[in-house]
Short mmCIF file of C-alpha atoms and ligand atoms in Angstrom, two decimals:
data_model
loop_
_atom_site.label_atom_id
_atom_site.label_comp_id
_atom_site.label_asym_id
_atom_site.label_seq_id
_atom_site.Cartn_x
_atom_site.Cartn_y
_atom_site.Cartn_z
CA UNK E 1 0.00 0.00 0.00
CA UNK E 2 1.34 3.45 -0.82
CA UNK E 3 1.79 5.91 2.01
CA UNK E 4 -0.95 8.18 0.72
CA UNK E 5 -3.36 5.24 0.42
CA UNK E 6 -2.70 4.39 4.03
CA UNK E 7 -3.44 7.95 5.10
CA UNK E 8 -6.67 8.26 3.14
CA UNK E 9 -9.02 6.63 5.71
CA UNK E 10 -7.58 8.85 8.45
CA UNK E 11 -8.13 11.95 6.33
CA UNK E 12 -11.71 10.88 5.63
CA UNK E 13 -12.40 10.35 9.34
CA UNK E 14 -10.83 13.69 10.15
CA UNK E 15 -12.98 15.65 7.74
CA UNK E 16 -16.05 13.82 9.07
CA UNK E 17 -15.07 14.76 12.63
CA UNK E 18 -14.53 18.36 11.57
CA UNK E 19 -17.90 18.47 9.85
CA UNK E 20 -19.61 17.08 12.97
CA UNK E 21 -17.86 19.55 15.24
CA UNK E 22 -18.88 22.40 12.97
CA UNK E 23 -22.53 21.24 13.12
CA UNK E 24 -22.98 20.87 16.82
CA UNK E 25 -20.95 23.76 18.19
CA UNK E 26 -21.89 26.46 15.74
CA UNK E 27 -19.44 29.35 16.01
CA UNK E 28 -17.16 27.43 18.37
CA UNK E 29 -18.88 27.87 21.73
CA UNK E 30 -17.04 28.63 24.95
CA UNK E 31 -15.35 31.98 25.39
CA UNK E 32 -15.61 33.38 21.89
CA UNK E 33 -14.05 32.90 18.46
CA UNK E 34 -10.92 30.97 19.33
CA UNK E 35 -12.08 28.74 22.16
CA UNK E 36 -9.46 27.14 24.32
CA UNK E 37 -9.17 23.35 24.39
CA UNK E 38 -6.66 20.87 25.78
CA UNK E 39 -3.51 20.25 23.75
CA UNK E 40 -3.17 16.75 22.29
CA UNK E 41 -1.30 14.15 24.40
CA UNK E 42 1.00 13.27 21.49
CA UNK E 43 2.20 14.55 18.13
CA UNK E 44 1.07 11.48 16.14
CA UNK E 45 4.47 9.91 15.86
CA UNK E 46 3.94 6.67 13.92
CA UNK E 47 5.82 4.60 16.52
CA UNK E 48 5.43 6.54 19.78
CA UNK E 49 1.93 8.04 19.72
CA UNK E 50 2.22 9.56 23.21
CA UNK E 51 5.64 11.12 22.62
CA UNK E 52 5.55 14.90 22.52
CA UNK E 53 2.42 16.96 23.02
CA UNK E 54 0.21 19.18 20.92
CA UNK E 55 -0.66 22.84 21.33
CA UNK E 56 2.66 24.43 22.18
CA UNK E 57 6.24 24.71 21.10
CA UNK E 58 9.09 24.85 23.63
CA UNK E 59 11.91 27.35 23.07
CA UNK E 60 13.92 26.83 26.25
CA UNK E 61 14.44 24.44 29.15
CA UNK E 62 16.01 25.79 32.33
CA UNK E 63 16.80 22.78 34.52
CA UNK E 64 18.13 23.01 38.06
CA UNK E 65 18.95 19.52 39.31
CA UNK E 66 20.60 17.92 42.26
CA UNK E 67 21.62 14.27 42.40
CA UNK E 68 23.12 12.06 45.04
CA UNK E 69 24.44 8.69 43.78
CA UNK E 70 24.31 7.31 47.34
CA UNK E 71 20.52 7.55 47.43
CA UNK E 72 19.94 7.69 43.62
CA UNK E 73 17.57 10.58 44.32
CA UNK E 74 17.12 13.41 41.88
CA UNK E 75 15.57 16.74 42.87
CA UNK E 76 14.71 19.13 40.10
CA UNK E 77 13.05 22.31 38.98
CA UNK E 78 12.26 22.68 35.29
CA UNK E 79 11.41 26.10 33.93
CA UNK E 80 10.00 25.62 30.46
CA UNK E 81 9.43 28.55 28.10
CA UNK E 82 6.92 27.75 25.36
CA UNK E 83 4.61 29.37 22.85
CA UNK E 84 0.99 28.26 22.54
CA UNK E 85 0.16 27.17 18.99
CA UNK E 86 -3.56 27.09 19.82
CA UNK E 87 -5.73 28.50 22.60
CA UNK E 88 -5.12 26.11 25.50
CA UNK E 89 -7.33 25.21 28.44
CA UNK E 90 -4.80 22.53 29.41
CA UNK E 91 -1.67 20.91 28.00
CA UNK E 92 0.50 17.88 28.67
CA UNK E 93 4.16 17.44 29.49
CA UNK E 94 5.87 14.06 29.15
CA UNK E 95 7.33 12.75 32.39
CA UNK E 96 7.92 9.08 33.29
CA UNK E 97 7.99 8.35 37.01
CA UNK E 98 9.19 10.90 39.63
CA UNK E 99 6.93 12.83 42.01
CA UNK E 100 5.63 16.24 41.06
CA UNK E 101 5.58 18.64 44.01
CA UNK E 102 4.01 21.57 42.20
CA UNK E 103 3.48 23.25 38.85
CA UNK E 104 3.00 26.92 38.11
CA UNK E 105 2.09 28.57 34.80
CA UNK E 106 3.11 32.22 34.52
CA UNK E 107 3.82 32.10 38.25
CA UNK E 108 0.34 30.94 39.28
CA UNK E 109 -0.24 27.46 40.73
CA UNK E 110 -1.84 25.11 38.21
CA UNK E 111 -3.87 21.94 38.69
CA UNK E 112 -2.22 18.76 37.48
CA UNK E 113 -3.07 15.15 36.90
CA UNK E 114 -1.01 12.20 35.70
CA UNK E 115 -1.72 9.26 33.44
CA UNK E 116 1.27 7.17 32.42
CA UNK E 117 3.85 9.46 30.85
CA UNK E 118 1.36 12.32 30.48
CA UNK E 119 1.48 15.09 33.08
CA UNK E 120 -1.57 17.23 32.35
CA UNK E 121 -1.37 20.87 33.43
CA UNK E 122 -4.50 22.98 33.74
CA UNK E 123 -3.52 26.65 34.19
CA UNK E 124 -5.78 29.05 36.09
CA UNK E 125 -5.96 31.30 33.07
CA UNK E 126 -6.41 29.89 29.60
CA UNK E 127 -3.52 30.51 27.24
CA UNK E 128 -4.23 32.32 24.00
CA UNK E 129 -2.88 31.16 20.66
CA UNK E 130 0.53 32.68 20.02
CA UNK E 131 1.14 33.52 23.69
CA UNK E 132 4.57 32.80 25.17
CA UNK E 133 4.32 31.31 28.64
CA UNK E 134 6.50 29.88 31.36
CA UNK E 135 5.78 26.60 33.18
CA UNK E 136 7.69 25.66 36.31
CA UNK E 137 7.67 22.07 37.53
CA UNK E 138 9.18 21.06 40.85
CA UNK E 139 9.84 17.33 41.09
CA UNK E 140 11.94 14.66 42.75
CA UNK E 141 12.39 10.93 43.12
CA UNK E 142 14.47 8.06 41.88
CA UNK E 143 14.54 8.36 38.08
CA UNK E 144 13.68 5.26 36.10
CA UNK E 145 15.62 3.21 33.65
CA UNK E 146 13.31 2.62 30.66
CA UNK E 147 13.42 -0.35 28.33
CA UNK E 148 13.17 0.44 24.61
CA UNK E 149 10.89 -1.49 22.27
CA UNK E 150 14.11 -3.12 20.97
CA UNK E 151 15.06 -4.23 24.49
CA UNK E 152 17.90 -1.78 25.13
CA UNK E 153 17.95 0.45 28.19
CA UNK E 154 17.71 4.22 28.26
CA UNK E 155 16.47 7.01 30.47
CA UNK E 156 18.41 7.15 33.73
CA UNK E 157 21.19 4.59 34.11
CA UNK E 158 22.84 4.41 37.54
CA UNK E 159 26.58 3.66 37.23
CA UNK E 160 29.21 2.52 39.72
CA UNK E 161 30.16 6.11 40.58
CA UNK E 162 27.16 8.17 39.48
CA UNK E 163 24.61 8.05 36.67
CA UNK E 164 24.21 8.50 32.96
CA UNK E 165 21.13 9.90 31.18
CA UNK E 166 20.51 8.70 27.61
CA UNK E 167 17.37 9.55 25.71
CA UNK E 168 16.97 7.80 22.36
CA UNK E 169 14.14 7.48 21.55
CA UNK E 170 12.07 8.39 24.63
CA UNK E 171 14.39 8.27 27.66
CA UNK E 172 14.64 12.00 28.33
CA UNK E 173 11.19 11.96 29.96
CA UNK E 174 12.76 9.88 32.76
CA UNK E 175 14.73 12.88 34.10
CA UNK E 176 12.93 16.08 33.11
CA UNK E 177 9.40 17.02 32.07
CA UNK E 178 8.98 18.40 28.57
CA UNK E 179 7.80 18.05 25.02
CA UNK E 180 9.75 14.89 24.37
CA UNK E 181 9.64 14.45 20.62
CA UNK E 182 12.44 15.36 18.19
CA UNK E 183 10.14 17.71 16.25
CA UNK E 184 10.25 20.26 19.11
CA UNK E 185 13.84 21.44 19.56
CA UNK E 186 14.88 23.98 22.18
CA UNK E 187 17.87 25.58 23.88
CA UNK E 188 18.90 24.46 27.36
CA UNK E 189 20.49 25.71 30.55
CA UNK E 190 21.30 23.05 33.10
CA UNK E 191 22.66 23.58 36.62
CA UNK E 192 23.51 20.32 38.40
CA UNK E 193 24.58 19.93 42.02
CA UNK E 194 26.56 16.77 42.87
CA UNK E 195 28.63 15.63 45.87
CA UNK E 196 32.15 17.04 46.00
CA UNK E 197 34.63 15.00 43.97
CA UNK E 198 32.13 14.14 41.26
CA UNK E 199 31.78 15.87 37.92
CA UNK E 200 28.53 16.57 36.05
CA UNK E 201 28.91 16.70 32.27
CA UNK E 202 26.21 17.68 29.80
CA UNK E 203 25.71 19.14 26.33
CA UNK E 204 26.91 22.57 25.23
CA UNK E 205 29.50 24.52 27.16
CA UNK E 206 30.42 24.57 30.85
CA UNK E 207 29.74 28.15 31.94
CA UNK E 208 30.33 27.85 35.66
CA UNK E 209 31.64 25.50 38.30
CA UNK E 210 31.33 26.43 41.93
CA UNK E 211 31.56 24.81 45.35
CA UNK E 212 28.57 25.14 47.62
CA UNK E 213 28.39 23.56 51.09
CA UNK E 214 30.47 20.48 50.32
CA UNK E 215 28.89 20.01 46.91
CA UNK E 216 29.74 21.21 43.44
CA UNK E 217 27.42 22.97 41.00
CA UNK E 218 28.11 22.56 37.27
CA UNK E 219 26.31 24.87 34.86
CA UNK E 220 25.99 23.91 31.19
CA UNK E 221 24.60 26.05 28.37
CA UNK E 222 23.25 24.74 25.05
CA UNK E 223 22.65 27.72 22.78
CA UNK E 224 21.75 25.82 19.62
CA UNK E 225 18.40 24.04 19.34
CA UNK E 226 18.52 20.47 20.63
CA UNK E 227 16.07 17.58 20.41
CA UNK E 228 15.31 16.18 23.87
CA UNK E 229 16.60 12.69 23.06
CA UNK E 230 20.06 14.20 22.52
CA UNK E 231 20.22 15.74 25.99
CA UNK E 232 22.61 13.94 28.31
CA UNK E 233 23.84 14.19 31.85
CA UNK E 234 26.82 12.15 33.03
CA UNK E 235 27.64 12.21 36.73
CA UNK E 236 30.72 10.45 38.06
CA UNK E 237 34.46 10.57 38.48
CA UNK E 238 35.90 11.73 35.19
CA UNK E 239 39.23 12.80 33.82
CA UNK E 240 38.36 15.99 32.04
CA UNK E 241 40.45 17.45 29.27
CA UNK E 242 39.85 20.72 27.48
CA UNK E 243 41.47 21.89 24.26
CA UNK E 244 40.51 23.37 20.90
CA UNK E 245 40.55 22.16 17.31
CA UNK E 246 42.70 23.93 14.71
CA UNK E 247 39.68 26.09 13.90
CA UNK E 248 39.39 27.12 17.55
CA UNK E 249 36.36 24.97 18.37
CA UNK E 250 36.36 24.07 22.10
CA UNK E 251 36.83 20.35 22.83
CA UNK E 252 35.67 19.00 26.21
CA UNK E 253 36.13 15.31 26.95
CA UNK E 254 35.25 13.47 30.16
CA UNK E 255 36.58 9.94 30.54
CA UNK E 256 36.12 7.41 33.33
CA UNK E 257 39.61 6.83 34.80
CA UNK E 258 39.26 3.06 34.27
CA UNK E 259 39.06 3.47 30.50
CA UNK E 260 41.15 6.60 30.16
CA UNK E 261 44.29 4.97 28.91
CA UNK E 262 42.49 2.69 26.45
CA UNK E 263 40.59 5.70 25.06
CA UNK E 264 43.52 8.05 24.66
CA UNK E 265 44.64 7.29 21.09
CA UNK E 266 41.22 7.44 19.50
CA UNK E 267 40.07 10.49 21.50
CA UNK E 268 43.32 12.17 20.51
CA UNK E 269 42.05 11.95 16.95
CA UNK E 270 38.75 13.71 17.74
CA UNK E 271 39.89 17.11 16.37
CA UNK E 272 41.12 15.39 13.20
CA UNK E 273 37.76 13.62 12.78
CA UNK E 274 35.84 16.89 13.30
CA UNK E 275 38.04 18.63 10.71
CA UNK E 276 37.58 15.76 8.24
CA UNK E 277 33.81 15.80 8.74
CA UNK E 278 33.72 19.59 8.37
CA UNK E 279 35.48 19.31 5.03
CA UNK E 280 32.97 16.72 3.84
CA UNK E 281 29.71 17.82 5.43
CA UNK E 282 30.17 21.59 5.80
CA UNK E 283 30.51 23.92 8.80
CA UNK E 284 30.35 22.22 12.20
CA UNK E 285 26.86 23.02 13.51
CA UNK E 286 27.56 23.63 17.21
CA UNK E 287 29.76 25.79 19.42
CA UNK E 288 31.73 22.97 21.05
CA UNK E 289 32.56 19.31 20.65
CA UNK E 290 33.94 16.47 22.75
CA UNK E 291 33.03 13.09 24.15
CA UNK E 292 31.96 11.30 27.31
CA UNK E 293 33.45 7.85 27.85
CA UNK E 294 32.03 5.66 30.60
CA UNK E 295 32.72 2.01 31.34
CA UNK E 296 31.46 -0.86 29.23
CA UNK E 297 28.17 -1.91 30.80
CA UNK E 298 27.26 1.61 31.94
CA UNK E 299 25.22 1.71 28.73
CA UNK E 300 24.58 -0.84 25.99
CA UNK E 301 25.34 1.44 23.04
CA UNK E 302 26.93 4.72 22.06
CA UNK E 303 24.73 7.75 21.48
CA UNK E 304 25.24 10.93 19.48
CA UNK E 305 24.30 13.25 22.37
CA UNK E 306 24.61 16.83 21.10
CA UNK E 307 28.12 18.32 21.12
CA UNK E 308 29.44 15.42 23.13
CA UNK E 309 28.60 11.81 22.18
CA UNK E 310 28.55 9.15 24.89
CA UNK E 311 30.53 5.91 24.55
CA UNK E 312 30.24 2.91 26.86
CA UNK E 313 33.95 2.11 26.85
CA UNK E 314 36.79 3.18 24.56
CA UNK E 315 35.44 3.89 21.06
CA UNK E 316 36.98 2.71 17.82
CA UNK E 317 37.77 5.48 15.37
CA UNK E 318 34.87 4.27 13.16
CA UNK E 319 32.42 4.64 16.05
CA UNK E 320 33.80 8.10 16.81
CA UNK E 321 33.32 9.00 13.13
CA UNK E 322 29.75 7.64 13.28
CA UNK E 323 28.73 9.62 16.37
CA UNK E 324 30.44 12.82 15.21
CA UNK E 325 28.80 12.57 11.77
CA UNK E 326 25.47 12.52 13.64
CA UNK E 327 26.23 16.06 14.83
CA UNK E 328 25.37 17.13 11.28
CA UNK E 329 22.86 14.37 10.49
CA UNK E 330 20.52 13.79 13.41
CA UNK E 331 21.56 16.51 15.82
CA UNK E 332 21.53 19.58 13.57
CA UNK E 333 19.21 18.11 10.91
CA UNK E 334 16.87 16.15 13.18
CA UNK E 335 14.20 13.66 12.21
CA UNK E 336 10.67 15.00 11.93
CA UNK E 337 9.43 11.73 13.44
CA UNK E 338 10.92 8.38 14.45
CA UNK E 339 10.05 7.06 11.00
CA UNK E 340 12.89 9.20 9.61
CA UNK E 341 15.62 7.35 11.52
CA UNK E 342 17.34 6.24 8.33
CA UNK E 343 18.21 9.90 7.69
CA UNK E 344 20.20 9.74 10.95
CA UNK E 345 21.69 6.28 10.71
CA UNK E 346 22.11 5.99 6.95
CA UNK E 347 24.20 9.17 6.92
CA UNK E 348 26.23 8.25 10.01
CA UNK E 349 26.93 4.79 8.60
CA UNK E 350 27.85 6.21 5.20
CA UNK E 351 30.23 8.60 6.98
CA UNK E 352 32.06 5.50 8.27
CA UNK E 353 32.38 4.21 4.70
CA UNK E 354 33.73 7.56 3.52
CA UNK E 355 36.25 7.60 6.37
CA UNK E 356 37.38 4.09 5.47
CA UNK E 357 37.69 5.08 1.80
CA UNK E 358 39.71 8.20 2.70
CA UNK E 359 42.02 6.32 5.07
CA UNK E 360 43.37 3.48 3.00
CA UNK E 361 40.54 0.98 3.48
CA UNK E 362 37.97 -0.32 1.02
CA UNK E 363 36.20 2.34 -0.98
CA UNK E 364 32.47 2.82 -0.62
CA UNK E 365 31.75 0.98 -3.88
CA UNK E 366 33.53 -2.10 -2.53
CA UNK E 367 31.71 -1.87 0.78
CA UNK E 368 28.39 -1.54 -1.06
CA UNK E 369 29.11 -4.57 -3.22
CA UNK E 370 30.22 -6.77 -0.34
CA UNK E 371 27.07 -5.83 1.56
CA UNK E 372 24.83 -6.45 -1.42
CA UNK E 373 26.44 -9.77 -2.35
CA UNK E 374 27.35 -11.23 1.04
CA UNK E 375 25.64 -9.12 3.74
CA UNK E 376 29.02 -8.37 5.22
CA UNK E 377 31.20 -5.37 5.96
CA UNK E 378 34.61 -6.38 7.24
CA UNK E 379 34.00 -8.57 10.30
CA UNK E 380 30.38 -7.54 10.64
CA UNK E 381 27.68 -9.83 9.29
CA UNK E 382 24.19 -8.49 8.67
CA UNK E 383 21.47 -11.16 8.68
CA UNK E 384 18.50 -8.78 8.61
CA UNK E 385 19.61 -6.43 5.87
CA UNK E 386 16.61 -7.07 3.61
CA UNK E 387 13.96 -7.52 6.32
CA UNK E 388 12.14 -4.25 5.73
CA UNK E 389 12.47 -0.96 3.83
CA UNK E 390 14.60 1.62 5.68
CA UNK E 391 12.11 4.48 5.31
CA UNK E 392 9.27 2.36 6.73
CA UNK E 393 10.35 0.25 9.70
CA UNK E 394 7.38 -2.01 10.49
CA UNK E 395 7.44 -1.55 14.28
CA UNK E 396 9.03 0.61 16.96
CA UNK E 397 11.58 -2.10 17.71
CA UNK E 398 12.83 -1.84 14.10
CA UNK E 399 13.82 1.82 14.08
CA UNK E 400 17.34 0.80 15.09
CA UNK E 401 17.42 -2.23 12.76
CA UNK E 402 20.03 -3.15 10.17
CA UNK E 403 18.09 -1.86 7.14
CA UNK E 404 17.91 1.61 8.76
CA UNK E 405 21.70 1.76 9.14
CA UNK E 406 23.11 -0.33 6.30
CA UNK E 407 20.49 -0.08 3.59
CA UNK E 408 20.14 3.61 4.49
CA UNK E 409 23.84 4.04 3.72
CA UNK E 410 23.39 2.02 0.52
CA UNK E 411 20.73 4.50 -0.64
CA UNK E 412 23.20 7.35 -0.20
CA UNK E 413 25.82 5.43 -2.11
CA UNK E 414 23.39 4.83 -4.96
CA UNK E 415 22.76 8.59 -5.13
CA UNK E 416 26.51 9.24 -5.20
CA UNK E 417 26.93 6.75 -7.99
CA UNK E 418 24.16 8.43 -9.98
CA UNK E 419 25.37 12.02 -9.64
CA UNK E 420 29.15 11.65 -9.22
CA UNK E 421 31.46 12.62 -6.36
CA UNK E 422 31.53 16.41 -6.63
CA UNK E 423 27.78 16.75 -6.93
CA UNK E 424 27.31 14.24 -4.11
CA UNK E 425 29.42 16.21 -1.65
CA UNK E 426 27.56 19.39 -2.67
CA UNK E 427 24.34 17.52 -2.01
CA UNK E 428 25.17 16.30 1.50
CA UNK E 429 26.53 19.73 2.44
CA UNK E 430 23.52 21.47 0.92
CA UNK E 431 21.15 19.15 2.79
CA UNK E 432 22.90 19.89 6.10
CA UNK E 433 22.79 23.63 5.34
CA UNK E 434 19.14 23.65 4.22
CA UNK E 435 17.85 22.11 7.47
CA UNK E 436 20.58 23.30 9.84
CA UNK E 437 19.23 23.29 13.43
CA UNK E 438 15.85 22.10 12.12
CA UNK E 439 13.90 18.97 11.27
CA UNK E 440 13.36 17.04 8.07
CA UNK E 441 11.58 13.91 6.90
CA UNK E 442 12.10 11.44 4.09
CA UNK E 443 9.83 13.37 1.69
CA UNK E 444 11.92 16.50 2.30
CA UNK E 445 15.01 14.50 1.42
CA UNK E 446 13.74 12.90 -1.77
CA UNK E 447 12.31 16.26 -2.90
CA UNK E 448 15.66 17.92 -2.17
CA UNK E 449 17.56 15.35 -4.22
CA UNK E 450 15.11 15.56 -7.11
CA UNK E 451 15.31 19.34 -7.16
CA UNK E 452 19.10 19.26 -7.15
CA UNK E 453 19.19 16.84 -10.10
CA UNK E 454 16.14 17.53 -12.25
CA UNK E 455 17.52 15.48 -15.14
CA UNK E 456 17.93 12.26 -13.17
CA UNK E 457 15.18 9.77 -12.46
CA UNK E 458 15.21 8.56 -8.85
CA UNK E 459 11.82 6.83 -8.93
CA UNK E 460 13.07 3.27 -8.74
CA UNK E 461 15.73 4.15 -6.16
CA UNK E 462 13.04 5.47 -3.82
CA UNK E 463 10.51 2.74 -4.66
CA UNK E 464 12.85 -0.21 -4.40
CA UNK E 465 15.54 0.87 -1.95
CA UNK E 466 13.72 3.23 0.43
CA UNK E 467 10.17 1.91 0.39
CA UNK E 468 10.33 -1.53 -1.24
CA UNK E 469 10.05 -4.87 0.55
CA UNK E 470 12.77 -7.46 0.10
CA UNK E 471 16.14 -7.33 -1.60
CA UNK E 472 16.08 -4.94 -4.55
CA UNK E 473 17.35 -6.18 -7.92
CA UNK E 474 21.04 -5.78 -8.56
CA UNK E 475 21.56 -2.07 -9.25
N1 LIG J 501 21.69 6.20 17.58
C1 LIG J 501 22.66 5.34 18.24
C2 LIG J 501 23.85 5.23 17.31
O1 LIG J 501 23.70 4.96 16.16
C3 LIG J 501 22.16 3.98 18.55
C4 LIG J 501 20.91 3.91 19.35
C5 LIG J 501 20.81 3.94 20.68
C6 LIG J 501 19.57 3.86 18.88
N2 LIG J 501 19.51 3.87 21.07
C7 LIG J 501 18.73 3.81 20.00
C8 LIG J 501 19.00 3.85 17.63
C9 LIG J 501 17.36 3.76 19.89
C10 LIG J 501 17.62 3.83 17.53
C11 LIG J 501 16.80 3.78 18.65
O2 LIG J 501 24.95 5.42 17.71
ZN1 ZN J 502 23.98 6.17 14.77
#
């Protein structure tokens, strides 16, 4: 079934609902022309229907947190600045677990109720469409570790000496309330108090570090828009090193002492990788870079947390390339919904191929062929490569599946083959520039490619490689 055919029944139902509403409420009822109603509990993500919330758009999170690893208790205040996109009588925030002590909207206490991950806030005064408002949530408790549909763990992960917060796809709601869907990006300020001797590392830049009554407060500022799933907080004993790349970009790395030595060579190449990626993908999108390296077992996977990816143990250079490439593809150009994961993972995987090609390994054409013929890349064997089309993972547990990563990269290689190297690099740079600090979906991408190369026909590439079931015919 085509995607538009699948949408048709929904569209029909919607127009019926609209017609009915128009009939029975006349001019809208309530308090005049634009009557306030509750914001939707989700943003209709195809895989996570309750992720995010309707009716408002967050511009800033101000988080003041305090954590004690001895008790695993988190105490927090979130000040969320948002703009109403409709007149609101109530709206939801996403928050999994934790106890809410109080919520104010524009400084006035608001009524709240909770249902699963939905924290519903009913302000004393209705919010008008277009109004900017501030919500303050005071909360505390022992944050949860969440299990993904694919079985991996995210949210709040206690470690031997602290904790690690990882949010892909929905884990950020385990440690702060918000509009937890990648389509609503915002800037962040985070002040974290931890026991003396521990370090708190997050995204963006460290703007202050001060001692306060036997504890230390770390203040981090993220000035470029960030999707919630890319927010991180790492608390523990870390060896911190600060430097700059040749271009003067600040580099901040925090490494668990147990893996410091084993990480040193690869992390030493971080500035080189950033420079290489900048040459290939265009200007680095953020105001600092770096890495957080914890111990193996602290997390089950690496994550491209903004500015500063997290690695559970010493990364290989290929993994470092992958997570840094995400800074352009995923972090700056973020998916519109979780269906668009291949735009993250296909690009980050293809970046690994390009690195290999540029550093004396197989070239991308050889990697493509080996994958197509034998389902292998070096030592890695992919059994599930042809299980589903990368642009349409069948279930939520498939959004991190092999087709999303490998076949996604194969699609990019097919485009490169069609248009040639120079035009291909212009394309990937242009794509990163066009949606810098924004969101994009698969339709945006295919339209962008078609517009850039009006004389080429990409129909079968999209139909067979992005949307088609099974192994496409030999290209
Ligand atoms: N995005 C991560 C990477 O490629 C991997 C990952 C972690 C992931 N959690 C996920 C992918 C959840 C999809 C869904 O480095
Ligand atoms: Zn990735």
